[in-house]
């Protein structure tokens, strides 16, 4: 039902740039917080950046100033523009969609979906 389709991964040289895209279907895209996570070999999955339904962005310290997350609600797509890439950015990058339904009395229920992941390799 819900599908997040990622594209844009590949091999890039250190200092280079790459733009990842994630297109969602089966959800009301505009109300979801969209995020990019990454997982390098032997490491835990970590949050790279997220963008709220209202457009507020958040970045991991390791990518701040180099990566930009954006969204196009008309296209149901979230992007991650990656610049000044470093070898340590090498990882599988995952698209994530999350919506928290506030049910009252402090209660909440989260809907969360993941893309399949796309490989980003930064190497000369």
MMTF fields as JSON, N, C-alpha, C and O atoms, coordinates in Angstrom:
{
  "mmtfVersion": "1.0.0",
  "mmtfProducer": "UNKNOWN",
  "numBonds": 495,
  "numAtoms": 496,
  "numGroups": 124,
  "numChains": 1,
  "numModels": 1,
  "chainsPerModel": [1],
  "groupsPerChain": [124],
  "chainIdList": ["A"],
  "bondAtomList": [4, 2, 8, 6, 12, 10, 16, 14, 20, 18, 24, 22, 28, 26, 32, 30, 36, 34, 40, 38, 44, 42, 48, 46, 52, 50, 56, 54, 60, 58, 64, 62, 68, 66, 72, 70, 76, 74, 80, 78, 84, 82, 88, 86, 92, 90, 96, 94, 100, 98, 104, 102, 108, 106, 112, 110, 116, 114, 120, 118, 124, 122, 128, 126, 132, 130, 136, 134, 140, 138, 144, 142, 148, 146, 152, 150, 156, 154, 160, 158, 164, 162, 168, 166, 172, 170, 176, 174, 180, 178, 184, 182, 188, 186, 192, 190, 196, 194, 200, 198, 204, 202, 208, 206, 212, 210, 216, 214, 220, 218, 224, 222, 228, 226, 232, 230, 236, 234, 240, 238, 244, 242, 248, 246, 252, 250, 256, 254, 260, 258, 264, 262, 268, 266, 272, 270, 276, 274, 280, 278, 284, 282, 288, 286, 292, 290, 296, 294, 300, 298, 304, 302, 308, 306, 312, 310, 316, 314, 320, 318, 324, 322, 328, 326, 332, 330, 336, 334, 340, 338, 344, 342, 348, 346, 352, 350, 356, 354, 360, 358, 364, 362, 368, 366, 372, 370, 376, 374, 380, 378, 384, 382, 388, 386, 392, 390, 396, 394, 400, 398, 404, 402, 408, 406, 412, 410, 416, 414, 420, 418, 424, 422, 428, 426, 432, 430, 436, 434, 440, 438, 444, 442, 448, 446, 452, 450, 456, 454, 460, 458, 464, 462, 468, 466, 472, 470, 476, 474, 480, 478, 484, 482, 488, 486, 492, 490],
  "bondOrderList": [1, 1, 1, 1, 1, 1, 1, 1, 1, 1, 1, 1, 1, 1, 1, 1, 1, 1, 1, 1, 1, 1, 1, 1, 1, 1, 1, 1, 1, 1, 1, 1, 1, 1, 1, 1, 1, 1, 1, 1, 1, 1, 1, 1, 1, 1, 1, 1, 1, 1, 1, 1, 1, 1, 1, 1, 1, 1, 1, 1, 1, 1, 1, 1, 1, 1, 1, 1, 1, 1, 1, 1, 1, 1, 1, 1, 1, 1, 1, 1, 1, 1, 1, 1, 1, 1, 1, 1, 1, 1, 1, 1, 1, 1, 1, 1, 1, 1, 1, 1, 1, 1, 1, 1, 1, 1, 1, 1, 1, 1, 1, 1, 1, 1, 1, 1, 1, 1, 1, 1, 1, 1, 1],
  "groupList": [{"groupName": "UNK", "atomNameList": ["N", "CA", "C", "O"], "elementList": ["N", "C", "C", "O"], "formalChargeList": [0, 0, 0, 0], "bondAtomList": [1, 0, 2, 1, 3, 2], "bondOrderList": [1, 1, 2], "singleLetterCode": "X", "chemCompType": "L-PEPTIDE LINKING"}],
  "groupTypeList": [0, 0, 0, 0, 0, 0, 0, 0, 0, 0, 0, 0, 0, 0, 0, 0, 0, 0, 0, 0, 0, 0, 0, 0, 0, 0, 0, 0, 0, 0, 0, 0, 0, 0, 0, 0, 0, 0, 0, 0, 0, 0, 0, 0, 0, 0, 0, 0, 0, 0, 0, 0, 0, 0, 0, 0, 0, 0, 0, 0, 0, 0, 0, 0, 0, 0, 0, 0, 0, 0, 0, 0, 0, 0, 0, 0, 0, 0, 0, 0, 0, 0, 0, 0, 0, 0, 0, 0, 0, 0, 0, 0, 0, 0, 0, 0, 0, 0, 0, 0, 0, 0, 0, 0, 0, 0, 0, 0, 0, 0, 0, 0, 0, 0, 0, 0, 0, 0, 0, 0, 0, 0, 0, 0],
  "groupIdList": [1, 2, 3, 4, 5, 6, 7, 8, 9, 10, 11, 12, 13, 14, 15, 16, 17, 18, 19, 20, 21, 22, 23, 24, 25, 26, 27, 28, 29, 30, 31, 32, 33, 34, 35, 36, 37, 38, 39, 40, 41, 42, 43, 44, 45, 46, 47, 48, 49, 50, 51, 52, 53, 54, 55, 56, 57, 58, 59, 60, 61, 62, 63, 64, 65, 66, 67, 68, 69, 70, 71, 72, 73, 74, 75, 76, 77, 78, 79, 80, 81, 82, 83, 84, 85, 86, 87, 88, 89, 90, 91, 92, 93, 94, 95, 96, 97, 98, 99, 100, 101, 102, 103, 104, 105, 106, 107, 108, 109, 110, 111, 112, 113, 114, 115, 116, 117, 118, 119, 120, 121, 122, 123, 124],
  "secStructList": [7, 7, 3, 3, 3, 3, 3, 7, 7, 3, 3, 3, 7, 6, 6, 7, 7, 3, 3, 3, 3, 3, 3, 3, 3, 1, 1, 7, 4, 4, 4, 1, 3, 3, 3, 3, 3, 3, 3, 7, 6, 6, 1, 7, 7, 3, 3, 3, 3, 3, 3, 7, 6, 6, 7, 7, 3, 3, 3, 7, 6, 6, 6, 6, 6, 6, 3, 3, 3, 3, 3, 3, 4, 4, 4, 6, 3, 3, 3, 3, 3, 3, 7, 1, 7, 7, 4, 4, 4, 7, 3, 3, 3, 3, 3, 3, 3, 3, 3, 3, 3, 3, 3, 3, 6, 6, 3, 3, 3, 3, 3, 3, 3, 3, 7, 7, 7, 3, 3, 3, 3, 3, 7, 7],
  "xCoordList": [0.831, 0.0, 0.868, 0.802, 1.672, 2.57, 3.897, 4.439, 4.405, 5.651, 6.493, 6.014, 7.744, 8.722, 9.8, 10.491, 9.941, 10.87, 11.999, 11.772, 13.212, 14.379, 15.183, 15.157, 15.884, 16.761, 17.861, 17.765, 18.894, 19.948, 21.247, 22.239, 21.262, 22.49, 23.506, 23.19, 24.727, 25.779, 27.142, 27.312, 28.114, 29.509, 29.873, 29.585, 30.505, 30.916, 32.268, 32.587, 33.058, 34.366, 34.26, 33.311, 35.22, 35.238, 35.182, 35.84, 34.383, 34.169, 33.06, 32.664, 32.556, 31.505, 30.128, 29.969, 29.135, 27.747, 26.866, 27.183, 25.762, 24.795, 23.442, 23.361, 22.391, 21.05, 20.225, 20.055, 19.72, 18.839, 17.389, 17.05, 16.548, 15.124, 14.353, 14.784, 13.226, 12.343, 10.92, 10.456, 10.232, 8.855, 7.932, 8.124, 6.935, 6.019, 4.679, 4.226, 4.066, 2.704, 1.965, 2.576, 0.661, -0.15, -0.286, -0.887, 0.26, 0.122, -0.272, -0.068, -0.837, -1.082, 0.236, 0.52, 1.023, 2.419, 2.598, 3.507, 1.745, 1.95, 1.901, 2.413, 1.306, 1.196, 2.302, 2.371, 3.154, 4.204, 5.507, 5.893, 6.172, 7.565, 8.4, 8.269, 9.245, 10.097, 11.532, 12.007, 12.211, 13.568, 14.456, 13.994, 15.742, 16.77, 17.616, 18.106, 17.778, 18.672, 19.777, 19.656, 20.841, 21.886, 22.48, 22.438, 23.028, 23.658, 24.903, 24.83, 26.039, 27.303, 27.578, 27.021, 28.426, 28.723, 29.207, 30.094, 28.62, 29.02, 28.545, 28.963, 27.681, 27.182, 25.672, 24.984, 25.181, 23.746, 23.195, 23.904, 21.941, 21.286, 21.162, 20.772, 21.494, 21.466, 20.644, 20.579, 20.027, 19.273, 20.236, 21.167, 20.006, 20.809, 20.124, 20.737, 18.863, 18.11, 16.631, 16.224, 15.839, 14.405, 13.768, 14.347, 12.581, 11.824, 10.378, 9.778, 9.829, 8.474, 7.466, 7.817, 6.203, 5.145, 5.116, 4.743, 5.509, 5.55, 6.817, 6.936, 7.773, 8.992, 10.171, 11.229, 10.02, 11.127, 12.138, 11.768, 13.407, 14.457, 15.339, 15.461, 15.948, 16.849, 17.935, 17.665, 19.184, 20.313, 21.196, 21.349, 21.768, 22.824, 24.022, 24.303, 24.722, 25.88, 26.904, 27.566, 27.031, 28.039, 27.785, 28.704, 26.559, 26.234, 25.788, 25.566, 25.656, 25.176, 26.084, 27.308, 25.466, 26.211, 26.592, 26.993, 26.478, 26.834, 25.625, 25.582, 24.65, 23.466, 22.265, 22.187, 21.34, 20.091, 18.931, 18.916, 17.968, 16.762, 15.657, 15.54, 14.864, 13.755, 12.625, 12.819, 11.459, 10.329, 9.504, 9.447, 8.872, 7.95, 6.657, 6.52, 5.718, 4.484, 3.659, 2.934, 3.768, 3.041, 3.533, 2.789, 4.787, 5.376, 5.504, 6.036, 5.02, 5.151, 6.599, 6.867, 7.514, 8.926, 9.717, 9.485, 10.648, 11.612, 12.996, 13.283, 13.844, 15.172, 16.224, 15.971, 17.392, 18.561, 19.689, 20.265, 19.995, 21.107, 22.368, 22.468, 23.312, 24.539, 25.704, 25.93, 26.433, 27.577, 28.791, 28.675, 29.961, 31.223, 31.302, 31.632, 30.998, 30.901, 32.253, 33.292, 32.208, 33.385, 33.269, 32.162, 34.393, 34.316, 33.442, 32.785, 33.432, 32.614, 31.117, 30.311, 30.735, 29.333, 28.874, 27.681, 29.802, 29.465, 28.531, 28.845, 27.393, 26.383, 25.225, 25.135, 24.349, 23.048, 22.134, 22.003, 21.509, 20.633, 19.181, 18.772, 18.416, 17.031, 16.089, 16.341, 15.026, 13.958, 12.948, 12.62, 12.467, 11.521, 10.382, 10.599, 9.174, 7.993, 7.332, 7.096, 7.037, 6.421, 5.343, 5.525, 4.224, 3.12, 2.657, 2.365, 2.593, 2.12, 0.695, 0.433, -0.214, -1.61, -1.866, -1.753, -2.207, -2.528, -3.966, -4.899, -4.132, -5.435, -6.083, -7.141, -5.472, -6.009, -5.513, -5.031, -5.643, -5.195, -3.722, -3.318, -2.926, -1.515, -1.18, -0.011, -2.182, -1.954, -1.554, -1.948, -0.765, -0.327, -0.064, 0.309, -0.263, 0.038, 0.85, 0.482, 1.951, 2.852, 2.692, 2.661, 2.591, 2.656, 4.045, 4.458, 4.756, 6.119, 6.401, 6.059, 7.033, 7.335, 8.759, 9.307, 9.345, 10.734, 10.877, 10.143, 11.824, 12.214, 13.171, 13.559, 13.548, 14.381, 15.86, 16.64, 16.242, 17.63, 18.331, 18.057, 19.233, 20.043, 21.488, 21.765, 22.395, 23.809, 24.462, 24.341, 25.152, 25.998, 27.425, 27.713, 28.303, 29.707, 30.545, 30.488, 31.32, 32.193, 33.624, 34.159, 34.228, 35.558, 36.216, 35.549, 37.527, 38.283, 38.835, 39.505],
  "yCoordList": [-1.207, 0.0, 1.26, 2.078, 1.395, 2.533, 2.174, 1.09, 3.09, 2.853, 4.115, 5.191, 3.976, 5.044, 4.571, 3.587, 5.264, 4.876, 5.887, 7.073, 5.414, 6.272, 6.181, 5.169, 7.248, 7.283, 8.303, 9.13, 8.24, 9.23, 8.789, 9.516, 7.613, 7.128, 6.745, 6.639, 6.542, 6.156, 6.455, 6.7, 6.43, 6.673, 8.111, 8.608, 8.774, 10.156, 10.363, 9.701, 11.276, 11.571, 12.455, 13.229, 12.352, 13.286, 14.728, 15.097, 15.534, 16.908, 17.09, 18.219, 16.012, 16.08, 16.23, 16.347, 16.224, 16.419, 15.329, 14.711, 15.112, 14.118, 14.525, 15.055, 14.283, 14.563, 13.289, 12.623, 12.961, 11.823, 12.28, 13.381, 11.433, 11.705, 10.53, 9.381, 10.825, 9.801, 10.218, 11.257, 9.411, 9.692, 8.714, 7.5, 9.262, 8.463, 8.294, 9.167, 7.166, 6.918, 6.174, 5.492, 6.312, 5.621, 6.334, 5.794, 7.535, 8.338, 9.754, 10.194, 10.458, 11.88, 12.586, 12.994, 12.721, 13.121, 14.416, 14.525, 15.39, 16.729, 16.79, 17.744, 15.812, 15.845, 15.055, 15.041, 14.409, 13.576, 14.338, 15.14, 14.076, 14.461, 13.486, 12.27, 14.022, 13.202, 13.303, 14.378, 12.175, 12.125, 11.287, 10.424, 11.566, 10.713, 10.152, 10.887, 8.854, 8.154, 7.516, 7.381, 7.128, 6.387, 5.349, 5.48, 4.322, 3.257, 2.807, 2.3, 2.999, 2.544, 1.133, 0.727, 0.388, -0.976, -1.012, -0.252, -1.896, -2.066, -0.993, -0.969, -0.1, 0.984, 0.921, 0.229, 1.667, 1.802, 2.812, 3.715, 2.653, 3.616, 4.949, 4.989, 6.03, 7.338, 8.315, 8.222, 9.242, 10.297, 11.288, 11.767, 11.588, 12.563, 13.919, 14.934, 13.934, 15.179, 14.861, 13.775, 15.812, 15.661, 17.001, 18.058, 16.935, 18.138, 17.889, 16.897, 18.791, 18.634, 18.991, 19.508, 18.704, 19.079, 20.583, 21.041, 21.345, 22.789, 23.332, 24.541, 22.462, 22.884, 23.131, 23.554, 22.878, 23.026, 21.907, 20.735, 22.267, 21.285, 21.067, 21.926, 19.893, 19.51, 18.642, 17.813, 18.833, 18.106, 17.533, 18.117, 16.392, 15.875, 16.811, 17.401, 16.943, 17.833, 17.48, 18.365, 16.212, 15.759, 16.221, 16.229, 16.6, 17.013, 18.458, 18.97, 19.116, 20.491, 21.381, 21.348, 22.169, 23.045, 22.413, 23.115, 21.102, 20.398, 19.791, 19.725, 19.351, 18.699, 19.624, 20.419, 19.513, 20.258, 19.321, 18.651, 19.281, 18.506, 19.452, 20.57, 19.001, 19.807, 18.882, 17.674, 19.446, 18.637, 19.383, 20.613, 18.631, 19.156, 18.37, 17.257, 18.963, 18.247, 17.948, 16.955, 18.796, 18.554, 17.305, 16.68, 16.936, 15.747, 14.59, 13.538, 14.772, 13.748, 13.283, 12.092, 14.223, 13.89, 14.691, 15.885, 14.014, 14.652, 14.447, 13.404, 15.454, 15.431, 15.583, 16.159, 15.062, 15.33, 15.747, 14.921, 17.03, 17.551, 17.442, 18.058, 16.669, 16.413, 17.054, 16.783, 17.898, 18.587, 18.369, 17.923, 18.693, 18.523, 17.147, 17.012, 16.148, 14.798, 14.276, 14.559, 13.516, 12.925, 11.409, 10.876, 10.71, 9.249, 8.723, 7.693, 9.419, 8.989, 9.152, 8.696, 9.794, 9.854, 8.583, 8.404, 7.712, 6.463, 5.641, 5.351, 5.271, 4.536, 4.202, 4.695, 3.358, 3.191, 4.248, 4.351, 5.026, 6.103, 5.666, 5.162, 5.868, 5.433, 6.617, 7.534, 6.589, 7.559, 7.082, 5.897, 8.006, 7.69, 8.694, 9.895, 8.199, 9.039, 8.727, 7.564, 9.764, 9.55, 10.584, 11.779, 10.096, 10.959, 10.564, 9.396, 11.532, 11.312, 11.824, 13.017, 10.912, 11.277, 11.564, 10.682, 12.799, 13.198, 12.794, 13.244, 11.956, 11.38, 11.999, 11.542, 13.02, 13.66, 13.017, 11.884, 13.769, 13.317, 12.916, 12.021, 13.584, 13.293, 12.042, 11.671, 11.393, 10.173, 10.485, 11.507, 9.592, 9.744, 8.38, 7.432, 8.3, 7.088, 7.454, 8.359, 6.753, 7.066, 6.089, 4.873, 6.644, 5.888, 6.131, 7.28, 5.076, 5.224, 4.225, 3.046, 4.725, 3.906, 4.178, 5.259, 3.169, 3.242, 2.914, 2.089, 3.566, 3.198, 2.027, 1.545, 1.573, 0.383, 0.661, -0.267, 1.905, 2.286, 2.438, 1.701, 3.393, 3.599, 3.821, 4.57, 3.175, 3.21, 4.498, 4.883, 5.151, 6.294, 5.932, 5.619, 5.977, 5.674, 6.88, 7.354, 7.371, 8.52, 8.011, 7.656, 7.98, 7.412, 7.941, 8.204, 8.09, 8.477, 7.263, 7.409],
  "zCoordList": [0.0, 0.0, 0.0, -0.918, 1.038, 1.136, 0.483, 0.7, -0.309, -1.009, -1.019, -1.376, -0.625, -0.728, -1.693, -1.428, -2.798, -3.848, -3.912, -4.154, -3.696, -3.643, -4.936, -5.636, -5.228, -6.382, -6.141, -5.235, -6.949, -6.912, -6.281, -6.338, -5.679, -5.087, -6.149, -7.334, -5.694, -6.608, -6.054, -4.86, -6.944, -6.596, -6.914, -8.002, -5.964, -6.152, -5.488, -4.5, -6.025, -5.465, -4.23, -4.106, -3.317, -2.184, -2.675, -3.648, -1.979, -2.386, -3.387, -3.676, -3.915, -4.902, -4.297, -3.082, -5.171, -4.771, -5.344, -6.36, -4.674, -5.092, -4.534, -3.426, -5.285, -4.803, -4.78, -5.801, -3.609, -3.441, -3.52, -3.087, -4.07, -4.15, -3.572, -3.671, -2.976, -2.442, -2.741, -2.272, -3.518, -3.883, -3.171, -3.229, -2.502, -1.696, -2.392, -3.132, -2.139, -2.584, -1.478, -0.656, -1.47, -0.487, 0.842, 1.771, 0.951, 2.154, 1.779, 0.648, 2.745, 2.562, 2.836, 3.962, 1.795, 1.921, 2.701, 3.523, 2.449, 2.99, 4.513, 5.1, 5.161, 6.618, 7.313, 8.542, 6.552, 7.124, 7.298, 6.448, 8.406, 8.53, 7.709, 7.85, 6.865, 6.013, 6.494, 6.862, 6.486, 7.006, 6.111, 5.364, 6.208, 5.636, 6.762, 7.619, 6.746, 7.644, 6.818, 5.6, 7.48, 6.792, 7.725, 8.948, 7.116, 7.868, 7.125, 6.006, 7.764, 7.228, 7.74, 8.76, 7.047, 7.503, 8.944, 9.333, 9.724, 11.108, 12.055, 13.212, 11.6, 12.437, 12.569, 11.818, 13.547, 13.716, 12.725, 12.283, 12.384, 11.527, 12.267, 13.434, 11.579, 12.201, 11.372, 10.146, 12.066, 11.405, 10.77, 11.417, 9.51, 8.788, 8.774, 9.104, 8.395, 8.297, 8.262, 7.849, 8.698, 8.569, 8.258, 8.506, 7.716, 7.392, 7.768, 7.355, 8.548, 9.034, 7.958, 6.897, 8.252, 7.326, 7.088, 6.008, 8.096, 7.974, 7.358, 7.162, 7.047, 6.387, 7.304, 6.839, 8.591, 9.519, 9.315, 9.241, 9.225, 8.963, 10.176, 11.05, 10.203, 11.268, 10.662, 9.793, 11.128, 10.568, 11.653, 12.725, 11.364, 12.211, 12.149, 11.106, 13.258, 13.3, 12.222, 11.678, 11.92, 10.978, 9.544, 8.726, 9.238, 7.874, 7.78, 6.683, 8.906, 8.934, 8.091, 8.222, 7.231, 6.345, 5.033, 4.104, 4.933, 3.71, 3.007, 1.779, 3.787, 3.237, 3.377, 4.313, 2.447, 2.505, 2.2, 1.167, 3.102, 2.873, 2.421, 2.923, 1.486, 0.997, 0.573, 0.439, 0.364, -0.058, -1.082, -1.083, -1.944, -2.937, -2.771, -3.277, -2.059, -1.757, -3.009, -3.053, -4.015, -5.255, -5.958, -6.713, -5.715, -6.321, -5.347, -5.701, -4.119, -3.083, -2.941, -2.783, -2.998, -3.044, -2.018, -1.824, -1.372, -0.498, -1.104, -1.692, -0.952, -1.53, -0.446, 0.612, -0.723, 0.099, -0.832, -1.54, -0.822, -1.598, -0.753, 0.308, -1.218, -0.484, -1.224, -2.403, -0.525, -1.093, -0.207, 0.935, -0.755, -0.023, 0.619, 1.797, -0.162, 0.367, 0.831, 0.235, 1.9, 2.512, 2.485, 2.413, 2.541, 2.58, 3.719, 3.571, 4.844, 5.963, 5.726, 6.538, 4.63, 4.247, 3.546, 3.299, 3.229, 2.57, 3.447, 4.601, 2.898, 3.653, 2.73, 1.606, 3.23, 2.609, 3.203, 4.423, 2.348, 2.78, 2.63, 1.584, 3.691, 3.742, 3.887, 4.669, 3.143, 3.255, 4.292, 4.356, 5.093, 6.15, 6.148, 5.981, 6.332, 6.473, 7.802, 8.13, 8.564, 9.871, 10.138, 9.906, 10.628, 11.018, 12.404, 12.664, 13.284, 14.637, 14.747, 14.593, 15.012, 15.18, 16.643, 17.493, 16.925, 18.289, 18.588, 17.922, 19.579, 19.889, 21.12, 21.554, 21.683, 22.867, 24.146, 24.152, 25.229, 26.547, 26.555, 27.298, 25.721, 25.638, 24.856, 24.748, 24.313, 23.559, 22.132, 21.57, 21.553, 20.177, 19.564, 20.255, 18.274, 17.54, 16.313, 15.564, 16.106, 15.012, 13.864, 14.055, 12.675, 11.439, 10.853, 10.7, 10.531, 10.046, 8.93, 9.024, 7.871, 6.711, 6.251, 6.468, 5.61, 5.18, 3.709, 3.165, 3.078, 1.739, 1.758, 2.822, 0.578, 0.46, 0.685, 0.9, 0.639, 0.796, -0.536, -1.484, -0.602, -1.791, -1.372, -0.435, -2.063, -1.698, -2.173, -3.336, -1.261, -1.588, -1.212, -0.057, -2.181, -1.951, -2.334, -3.468, -1.383, -1.604, -1.592, -0.542, -2.747, -2.877, -4.144, -5.144, -4.085, -5.259, -5.988, -7.011]
}
